[in-house]
Short mmCIF file of C-alpha atoms and ligand atoms in Angstrom, two decimals:
data_model
loop_
_atom_site.label_atom_id
_atom_site.label_comp_id
_atom_site.label_asym_id
_atom_site.label_seq_id
_atom_site.Cartn_x
_atom_site.Cartn_y
_atom_site.Cartn_z
CA UNK A 4 -8.86 30.39 79.80
CA UNK A 5 -5.48 28.47 79.42
CA UNK A 6 -2.60 30.81 78.84
CA UNK A 7 0.00 30.04 75.97
CA UNK A 8 3.41 31.62 75.79
CA UNK A 9 5.51 31.77 72.65
CA UNK A 10 7.86 29.03 73.43
CA UNK A 11 8.85 25.79 71.54
CA UNK A 12 8.06 23.72 74.70
CA UNK A 13 5.21 21.76 73.31
CA UNK A 14 7.38 20.66 70.46
CA UNK A 15 10.34 19.20 72.47
CA UNK A 16 10.59 15.47 71.83
CA UNK A 17 8.03 15.56 69.05
CA UNK A 18 8.84 14.56 65.37
CA UNK A 19 9.50 16.93 62.41
CA UNK A 20 10.04 16.00 58.97
CA UNK A 21 12.29 18.32 56.87
CA UNK A 22 12.58 17.79 53.17
CA UNK A 23 15.66 19.06 51.17
CA UNK A 24 17.64 19.16 54.47
CA UNK A 25 21.24 18.86 53.00
CA UNK A 26 21.93 22.40 52.29
CA UNK A 27 20.44 25.93 52.33
CA UNK A 28 17.27 26.66 54.05
CA UNK A 29 16.38 23.03 54.77
CA UNK A 30 19.72 22.57 56.57
CA UNK A 31 19.11 25.74 58.59
CA UNK A 32 15.69 24.56 59.63
CA UNK A 33 16.91 21.23 60.63
CA UNK A 34 19.72 22.81 62.84
CA UNK A 35 17.10 25.15 64.44
CA UNK A 36 14.50 22.32 65.22
CA UNK A 37 17.21 19.98 66.66
CA UNK A 38 18.54 22.91 68.73
CA UNK A 39 15.05 23.45 70.00
CA UNK A 40 14.71 19.80 71.22
CA UNK A 41 12.81 18.18 68.36
CA UNK A 42 13.48 14.84 66.68
CA UNK A 43 14.13 15.66 63.10
CA UNK A 44 13.82 13.32 60.19
CA UNK A 45 15.77 15.08 57.60
CA UNK A 46 15.84 13.91 53.94
CA UNK A 47 17.57 14.67 50.72
CA UNK A 48 19.64 12.81 48.07
CA UNK A 49 22.87 14.16 49.57
CA UNK A 50 22.45 12.27 52.91
CA UNK A 51 26.08 12.49 53.71
CA UNK A 52 25.78 16.18 54.25
CA UNK A 53 22.86 15.67 56.70
CA UNK A 54 25.08 13.01 58.48
CA UNK A 55 27.75 15.95 58.86
CA UNK A 56 25.07 18.10 60.22
CA UNK A 57 24.14 15.37 62.66
CA UNK A 58 27.81 15.11 63.84
CA UNK A 59 28.03 18.96 64.15
CA UNK A 60 24.76 19.06 66.26
CA UNK A 61 25.92 16.17 68.54
CA UNK A 62 29.37 17.89 68.98
CA UNK A 63 27.42 21.01 70.46
CA UNK A 64 25.16 18.70 72.50
CA UNK A 65 22.01 19.91 70.79
CA UNK A 66 19.06 18.84 72.88
CA UNK A 67 17.06 17.18 70.06
CA UNK A 68 17.94 14.35 67.62
CA UNK A 69 18.65 14.05 63.86
CA UNK A 70 17.57 11.12 61.79
CA UNK A 71 18.97 11.42 58.24
CA UNK A 72 17.09 9.57 55.49
CA UNK A 73 18.34 9.36 51.85
CA UNK A 74 15.43 10.14 49.53
CA UNK A 75 14.90 11.27 46.09
CA UNK A 76 11.62 13.13 46.12
CA UNK A 77 11.08 12.66 42.53
CA UNK A 78 10.49 8.88 43.16
CA UNK A 79 7.25 7.90 44.79
CA UNK A 80 8.65 4.60 46.01
CA UNK A 81 11.57 6.44 47.85
CA UNK A 82 8.94 8.69 49.47
CA UNK A 83 6.79 5.55 50.52
CA UNK A 84 10.04 3.92 51.90
CA UNK A 85 10.92 6.88 53.95
CA UNK A 86 7.36 7.15 55.43
CA UNK A 87 7.56 3.37 56.38
CA UNK A 88 10.92 4.05 58.11
CA UNK A 89 9.49 7.07 59.90
CA UNK A 90 6.37 4.80 61.02
CA UNK A 91 8.75 2.11 62.09
CA UNK A 92 11.17 4.43 64.11
CA UNK A 93 8.89 7.08 65.43
CA UNK A 94 5.20 6.00 64.70
CA UNK A 95 4.16 9.50 63.98
CA UNK A 96 4.96 12.89 62.53
CA UNK A 97 4.06 16.08 64.34
CA UNK A 98 5.25 18.79 61.99
CA UNK A 99 6.05 18.47 58.20
CA UNK A 100 8.30 21.21 56.58
CA UNK A 101 8.07 20.79 52.84
CA UNK A 102 11.29 22.69 51.91
CA UNK A 103 12.75 20.91 48.97
CA UNK A 104 12.58 22.59 45.51
CA UNK A 105 14.45 23.11 42.32
CA UNK A 106 14.33 25.59 39.45
CA UNK A 107 16.07 25.40 36.11
CA UNK A 108 14.77 28.52 34.33
CA UNK A 109 13.54 26.76 31.19
CA UNK A 110 11.51 29.19 29.23
CA UNK A 111 7.95 28.49 28.35
CA UNK A 112 8.28 29.22 24.79
CA UNK A 113 11.78 27.81 24.02
CA UNK A 114 12.72 25.82 27.09
CA UNK A 115 13.30 22.01 27.28
CA UNK A 116 10.20 20.35 28.84
CA UNK A 117 12.57 17.87 30.66
CA UNK A 118 13.51 20.86 32.67
CA UNK A 119 9.79 21.39 33.82
CA UNK A 120 9.27 17.88 35.05
CA UNK A 121 11.75 17.97 37.98
CA UNK A 122 10.33 21.17 39.54
CA UNK A 123 6.82 19.85 39.06
CA UNK A 124 7.73 16.55 40.75
CA UNK A 125 9.88 17.96 43.63
CA UNK A 126 8.04 21.34 44.19
CA UNK A 127 4.36 20.17 43.83
CA UNK A 128 4.00 16.47 43.71
CA UNK A 129 6.53 15.58 46.46
CA UNK A 130 5.19 18.38 48.62
CA UNK A 131 1.58 16.95 48.30
CA UNK A 132 2.60 13.46 48.88
CA UNK A 133 4.73 14.25 51.98
CA UNK A 134 1.88 16.41 53.24
CA UNK A 135 -0.73 13.63 52.74
CA UNK A 136 1.46 10.90 54.35
CA UNK A 137 2.27 13.23 57.32
CA UNK A 138 -1.49 14.05 57.99
CA UNK A 139 -2.31 10.36 57.78
CA UNK A 140 0.26 9.59 60.55
CA UNK A 141 -1.06 12.59 62.58
CA UNK A 142 -4.74 11.39 62.32
CA UNK A 143 -3.87 7.73 63.00
CA UNK A 144 -2.01 8.92 66.18
CA UNK A 145 -4.67 11.36 67.23
CA UNK A 146 -2.37 14.41 66.85
CA UNK A 147 -4.66 17.32 66.52
CA UNK A 148 -2.24 20.10 66.78
CA UNK A 149 0.11 19.12 64.00
CA UNK A 150 1.66 21.80 61.63
CA UNK A 151 2.31 21.54 58.02
CA UNK A 152 4.69 24.27 56.74
CA UNK A 153 5.32 24.87 52.96
CA UNK A 154 8.49 26.76 52.02
CA UNK A 155 6.96 28.76 49.22
CA UNK A 156 8.45 31.92 47.65
CA UNK A 157 7.69 35.47 46.56
CA UNK A 158 7.49 33.61 43.24
CA UNK A 159 4.33 32.00 44.51
CA UNK A 160 2.66 35.40 44.55
CA UNK A 161 4.13 37.20 41.62
CA UNK A 162 5.26 36.13 38.08
CA UNK A 163 8.87 37.16 37.84
CA UNK A 164 12.02 35.47 36.58
CA UNK A 165 11.64 31.72 36.03
CA UNK A 166 8.01 31.39 34.93
CA UNK A 167 7.66 27.64 35.19
CA UNK A 168 9.14 27.76 38.81
CA UNK A 169 6.67 30.61 39.53
CA UNK A 170 3.97 28.18 38.21
CA UNK A 171 4.96 25.49 40.74
CA UNK A 172 5.21 28.15 43.47
CA UNK A 173 1.61 29.63 42.70
CA UNK A 174 0.49 26.05 43.03
CA UNK A 175 1.91 25.96 46.57
CA UNK A 176 0.07 29.21 47.37
CA UNK A 177 -3.31 27.52 45.96
CA UNK A 178 -2.44 24.13 47.69
CA UNK A 179 -1.98 26.02 51.12
CA UNK A 180 -5.43 27.43 50.96
CA UNK A 181 -6.96 24.21 49.58
CA UNK A 182 -5.47 22.15 52.52
CA UNK A 183 -6.72 24.65 55.03
CA UNK A 184 -10.23 24.53 53.70
CA UNK A 185 -10.08 20.61 53.65
CA UNK A 186 -8.72 20.44 57.18
CA UNK A 187 -11.39 23.01 58.24
CA UNK A 188 -14.28 20.79 56.68
CA UNK A 189 -12.80 17.77 58.75
CA UNK A 190 -12.92 19.98 61.78
CA UNK A 191 -9.21 19.25 62.33
CA UNK A 192 -6.90 21.51 64.18
CA UNK A 193 -3.90 20.54 62.11
CA UNK A 194 -2.60 23.76 60.66
CA UNK A 195 -0.98 24.73 57.35
CA UNK A 196 1.37 27.62 56.71
CA UNK A 197 3.29 29.07 53.67
CA UNK A 198 6.57 30.90 54.24
CA UNK A 199 7.46 32.96 51.12
CA UNK A 200 10.93 34.35 50.94
CA UNK A 201 12.44 36.71 48.56
CA UNK A 202 16.23 36.09 47.67
CA UNK A 203 18.01 33.88 50.20
CA UNK A 204 21.72 33.21 49.84
CA UNK A 205 21.87 29.32 49.39
CA UNK A 206 23.06 26.92 46.62
CA UNK A 207 19.72 27.65 44.69
CA UNK A 208 21.07 30.15 42.13
CA UNK A 209 24.18 28.02 41.40
CA UNK A 210 21.98 24.77 41.08
CA UNK A 211 19.71 26.66 38.76
CA UNK A 212 22.48 27.84 36.54
CA UNK A 213 24.03 24.27 36.93
CA UNK A 214 27.14 25.86 38.40
CA UNK A 215 29.56 25.09 41.23
CA UNK A 216 28.25 27.10 44.21
CA UNK A 217 31.81 28.21 44.83
CA UNK A 218 31.73 30.04 41.37
CA UNK A 219 28.24 31.48 41.68
CA UNK A 220 28.32 35.37 41.73
CA UNK A 221 24.62 35.81 41.76
CA UNK A 222 24.62 36.95 45.35
CA UNK A 223 27.26 39.45 44.76
CA UNK A 224 24.76 41.59 42.85
CA UNK A 225 21.43 40.55 44.33
CA UNK A 226 20.68 41.62 47.92
CA UNK A 227 19.75 38.47 50.03
CA UNK A 228 18.69 37.24 53.41
CA UNK A 229 20.13 34.21 55.20
CA UNK A 230 18.76 30.64 55.43
CA UNK A 231 18.72 31.19 59.18
CA UNK A 232 16.21 34.14 58.75
CA UNK A 233 13.83 31.64 57.12
CA UNK A 234 14.47 29.03 59.87
CA UNK A 235 13.52 31.60 62.41
CA UNK A 236 9.94 32.12 60.65
CA UNK A 237 9.58 28.34 61.00
CA UNK A 238 10.23 28.54 64.76
CA UNK A 239 7.96 31.46 65.01
CA UNK A 240 5.03 29.60 63.23
CA UNK A 241 5.55 26.52 65.62
CA UNK A 242 5.68 28.80 68.65
CA UNK A 243 2.14 30.00 68.11
CA UNK A 244 -0.73 28.71 70.49
CA UNK A 245 -2.74 25.77 69.06
CA UNK A 246 -5.81 27.90 68.51
CA UNK A 247 -3.96 30.27 66.03
CA UNK A 248 -2.99 29.66 62.59
CA UNK A 249 -0.44 31.77 60.63
CA UNK A 250 -1.33 31.38 57.03
CA UNK A 251 1.35 33.27 55.19
CA UNK A 252 4.68 34.96 55.79
CA UNK A 253 6.31 36.99 53.14
CA UNK A 254 9.93 38.10 53.83
CA UNK A 255 12.47 39.74 51.65
CA UNK A 256 15.72 41.58 51.84
CA UNK A 257 15.00 45.34 52.44
CA UNK A 258 16.75 46.25 49.26
CA UNK A 259 14.85 43.74 46.98
CA UNK A 260 12.84 45.55 44.54
CA UNK A 261 10.11 42.92 43.54
N1 NAP B 14 17.22 30.62 47.74
C1 NAP B 14 16.17 31.41 47.42
O1 NAP B 14 16.50 32.63 47.01
C2 NAP B 14 14.80 31.04 47.70
C3 NAP B 14 13.82 32.16 47.62
C4 NAP B 14 12.53 31.89 47.78
C5 NAP B 14 12.09 30.55 48.11
N2 NAP B 14 13.11 29.61 48.23
C6 NAP B 14 12.65 28.17 48.61
O2 NAP B 14 13.21 27.69 49.65
C7 NAP B 14 13.31 26.31 49.57
C8 NAP B 14 14.73 25.87 49.83
O3 NAP B 14 15.57 26.41 48.76
P1 NAP B 14 17.21 26.62 48.97
O4 NAP B 14 17.40 28.03 48.52
O5 NAP B 14 17.57 26.17 50.31
O6 NAP B 14 17.76 25.65 47.87
P2 NAP B 14 19.14 24.84 47.75
O7 NAP B 14 20.18 25.50 48.49
O8 NAP B 14 19.16 24.66 46.18
O9 NAP B 14 18.71 23.39 48.44
C9 NAP B 14 17.61 22.67 47.84
C10 NAP B 14 17.44 21.38 48.73
O10 NAP B 14 16.45 20.60 48.13
C11 NAP B 14 16.95 19.31 48.00
N3 NAP B 14 16.40 18.54 46.91
C12 NAP B 14 16.36 19.03 45.55
N4 NAP B 14 15.90 18.02 44.70
C13 NAP B 14 15.61 16.98 45.61
C14 NAP B 14 15.11 15.69 45.36
N5 NAP B 14 14.91 15.29 44.13
N6 NAP B 14 15.01 14.90 46.32
C15 NAP B 14 15.38 15.27 47.56
N7 NAP B 14 15.77 16.47 47.91
C16 NAP B 14 15.94 17.36 46.82
C17 NAP B 14 18.41 19.36 47.85
O11 NAP B 14 19.02 18.32 48.36
P3 NAP B 14 19.81 17.28 47.45
O12 NAP B 14 20.36 17.93 46.15
O13 NAP B 14 20.98 16.78 48.40
O14 NAP B 14 18.91 16.18 47.23
C18 NAP B 14 18.67 20.58 48.88
O15 NAP B 14 18.81 20.08 50.17
C19 NAP B 14 12.81 26.00 48.22
O16 NAP B 14 11.47 25.52 48.43
C20 NAP B 14 12.87 27.30 47.53
O17 NAP B 14 11.95 27.30 46.50
C21 NAP B 14 14.46 29.79 47.96
#
């Protein structure tokens, strides 16, 4: 029987898509994958921040490559254009990391429904559309060991805090199992994994409060883990041998109560 070791070797030179790569967890995942030799297509609206990450990685002579794309994931035509560019430049996607998400804390009873639309579009619709397009490119190119990773949340398993955001993340939990069963029915070896962090120190709390990140004090009072801790889990999932599927990783700061 063939032996597989836990290395990133088989991903070197292969193509990963990371959504929401301009800051936070997506930026950390992008850095980690490029440092492990992958070609990373990284998208967000703030593409200039991804360009800066590209310069930083080139300055340290990271072994992989970074290809920034500006994309507003609320817009289906922009997602379609991104996949056209990926197809033209790289032909294929081997790993798709659905990381982008937003939360605005709009209450179910009194909140503004406009603040539900964006989380629905980014956290759920864009995740499904990017997944579908990535799997199509995998199938068209006979990639049978591809990997889909959804960056989910503890809010995908418990209803706490922002209820609408929890609703979108519970959908991600259901969609992970839904995709697994569809892929099984197709006898595909493409895998899907959900990574569910607790509190991570990023721009998310500030964006939720529509605050300048520099003025955000949320993490002063809430124990948090680092974006790099989540990126390490992505690497761990990719390192697994092709016959093994990690379905869910739940991680939180030791001091987090929920
Ligand atoms: N931070 C936490 O405590 C925490 C906990 C559990 C789970 N998570 C999950 O971790 C993932 C990353 O969150 P984070 O904490 O790193 O958040 P963040 O710091 O707020 O970053 C969010 C990223 O998503 C991108 N994004 C948002 N709307 C977009 C759009 N319309 N089109 C394209 N990109 C868009 C942003 O880029 P642009 O604004 O430049 O477009 C940014 O790169 C999310 O799925 C989140 O639910 C976070």
